[in-house]
PDB file of C-alpha atoms in Angstrom:
ATOM      1  CA  UNK A   1      -7.116   7.720  -4.630  1.00 50.00           C
ATOM      2  CA  UNK A   2     -10.150   6.957  -2.524  1.00 57.00           C
ATOM      3  CA  UNK A   3      -8.609   7.621   0.895  1.00 51.00           C
ATOM      4  CA  UNK A   4      -7.004  10.853   2.132  1.00 56.00           C
ATOM      5  CA  UNK A   5      -3.240  10.745   2.897  1.00 58.00           C
ATOM      6  CA  UNK A   6      -2.237   9.121   6.160  1.00 84.00           C
ATOM      7  CA  UNK A   7      -5.514   7.297   6.553  1.00 94.00           C
ATOM      8  CA  UNK A   8      -5.869   3.779   7.854  1.00 96.00           C
ATOM      9  CA  UNK A   9      -6.203   1.154   5.160  1.00 97.00           C
ATOM     10  CA  UNK A  10      -6.744  -1.667   7.672  1.00 97.00           C
ATOM     11  CA  UNK A  11      -8.493  -0.602  10.846  1.00 96.00           C
ATOM     12  CA  UNK A  12      -8.371  -4.059  12.460  1.00 96.00           C
ATOM     13  CA  UNK A  13      -4.566  -4.155  12.336  1.00 97.00           C
ATOM     14  CA  UNK A  14      -3.900  -0.383  12.275  1.00 96.00           C
ATOM     15  CA  UNK A  15      -2.084  -0.374   8.929  1.00 97.00           C
ATOM     16  CA  UNK A  16      -1.833   3.087   7.398  1.00 97.00           C
ATOM     17  CA  UNK A  17      -1.276   4.127   3.811  1.00 96.00           C
ATOM     18  CA  UNK A  18       2.372   4.953   4.476  1.00 96.00           C
ATOM     19  CA  UNK A  19       2.958   1.391   5.725  1.00 97.00           C
ATOM     20  CA  UNK A  20       1.330  -0.035   2.594  1.00 97.00           C
ATOM     21  CA  UNK A  21       3.491   2.268   0.466  1.00 97.00           C
ATOM     22  CA  UNK A  22       6.663   1.174   2.269  1.00 97.00           C
ATOM     23  CA  UNK A  23       5.738  -2.491   1.861  1.00 98.00           C
ATOM     24  CA  UNK A  24       5.126  -1.976  -1.867  1.00 97.00           C
ATOM     25  CA  UNK A  25       8.479  -0.223  -2.272  1.00 96.00           C
ATOM     26  CA  UNK A  26      10.006  -3.275  -0.549  1.00 97.00           C
ATOM     27  CA  UNK A  27       8.327  -5.612  -3.049  1.00 97.00           C
ATOM     28  CA  UNK A  28       4.783  -6.305  -1.767  1.00 98.00           C
ATOM     29  CA  UNK A  29       2.295  -6.879  -4.575  1.00 98.00           C
ATOM     30  CA  UNK A  30      -0.691  -8.392  -2.743  1.00 98.00           C
ATOM     31  CA  UNK A  31      -2.484  -7.620   0.512  1.00 98.00           C
ATOM     32  CA  UNK A  32      -0.989 -10.761   2.069  1.00 97.00           C
ATOM     33  CA  UNK A  33       2.490  -9.401   1.229  1.00 98.00           C
ATOM     34  CA  UNK A  34       1.646  -6.126   2.966  1.00 98.00           C
ATOM     35  CA  UNK A  35       0.418  -7.886   6.099  1.00 98.00           C
ATOM     36  CA  UNK A  36       3.571 -10.004   6.170  1.00 97.00           C
ATOM     37  CA  UNK A  37       5.790  -6.931   5.707  1.00 97.00           C
ATOM     38  CA  UNK A  38       3.994  -5.240   8.610  1.00 97.00           C
ATOM     39  CA  UNK A  39       4.375  -8.321  10.814  1.00 97.00           C
ATOM     40  CA  UNK A  40       0.612  -8.762  11.005  1.00 97.00           C
ATOM     41  CA  UNK A  41      -2.029 -11.135   9.695  1.00 95.00           C
ATOM     42  CA  UNK A  42      -5.364 -10.303   8.066  1.00 95.00           C
ATOM     43  CA  UNK A  43      -8.465 -10.348  10.223  1.00 95.00           C
ATOM     44  CA  UNK A  44     -11.842  -9.509   8.667  1.00 96.00           C
ATOM     45  CA  UNK A  45     -10.849  -8.836   5.032  1.00 94.00           C
ATOM     46  CA  UNK A  46     -12.846  -5.622   4.695  1.00 96.00           C
ATOM     47  CA  UNK A  47      -9.694  -3.707   3.750  1.00 97.00           C
ATOM     48  CA  UNK A  48      -8.721  -5.978   0.846  1.00 96.00           C
ATOM     49  CA  UNK A  49     -10.206  -3.774  -1.909  1.00 97.00           C
ATOM     50  CA  UNK A  50      -8.764  -0.552  -0.487  1.00 96.00           C
ATOM     51  CA  UNK A  51      -5.413  -2.215   0.044  1.00 97.00           C
ATOM     52  CA  UNK A  52      -5.310  -3.530  -3.543  1.00 98.00           C
ATOM     53  CA  UNK A  53      -6.188  -0.045  -4.763  1.00 97.00           C
ATOM     54  CA  UNK A  54      -3.404   1.505  -2.679  1.00 97.00           C
ATOM     55  CA  UNK A  55      -0.907  -1.107  -3.894  1.00 98.00           C
ATOM     56  CA  UNK A  56      -1.807  -0.339  -7.533  1.00 97.00           C
ATOM     57  CA  UNK A  57      -1.613   3.410  -6.872  1.00 96.00           C
ATOM     58  CA  UNK A  58       1.812   3.121  -5.266  1.00 96.00           C
ATOM     59  CA  UNK A  59       3.162   0.892  -8.051  1.00 96.00           C
ATOM     60  CA  UNK A  60       1.901   3.361 -10.687  1.00 95.00           C
ATOM     61  CA  UNK A  61       3.419   6.282  -8.777  1.00 92.00           C
ATOM     62  CA  UNK A  62       6.769   4.483  -8.483  1.00 90.00           C
ATOM     63  CA  UNK A  63       6.792   3.715 -12.229  1.00 88.00           C
ATOM     64  CA  UNK A  64       5.976   7.321 -13.095  1.00 87.00           C
ATOM     65  CA  UNK A  65       8.728   8.570 -10.809  1.00 79.00           C
ATOM     66  CA  UNK A  66      11.257   6.156 -12.308  1.00 76.00           C
ATOM     67  CA  UNK A  67      10.249   7.156 -15.839  1.00 75.00           C
ATOM     68  CA  UNK A  68      10.618  10.839 -15.037  1.00 69.00           C
ATOM     69  CA  UNK A  69      14.007  10.284 -13.441  1.00 71.00           C
ATOM     70  CA  UNK A  70      15.198   8.216 -16.397  1.00 74.00           C
ATOM     71  CA  UNK A  71      14.171  11.002 -18.785  1.00 68.00           C
ATOM     72  CA  UNK A  72      16.400  13.517 -16.977  1.00 66.00           C
TER      73      UNK A  72
END
C-alpha cells in the first residue's frame, strides 16, 4: 500500500484510511460511496487515485480473510 497506516487519504475532508476501510466493510466500492458513508462530499479530487487504491486493498484483504476463515 502506498500510504502508511492511519494516514489521511483525503486531506480536504480529513478522511483517514480507517474511515475508508470502515466504509468499504459497509459496502462502499467507489470514492463517492466512501464520501457518502463519511457524511462528506468530494472537494478537489486529488485523493481519488489513493482512495481507489485503498478501496481495492481493503476489498482484497477482506476476501483473503474470509477465504482463510472458510478454510478453518
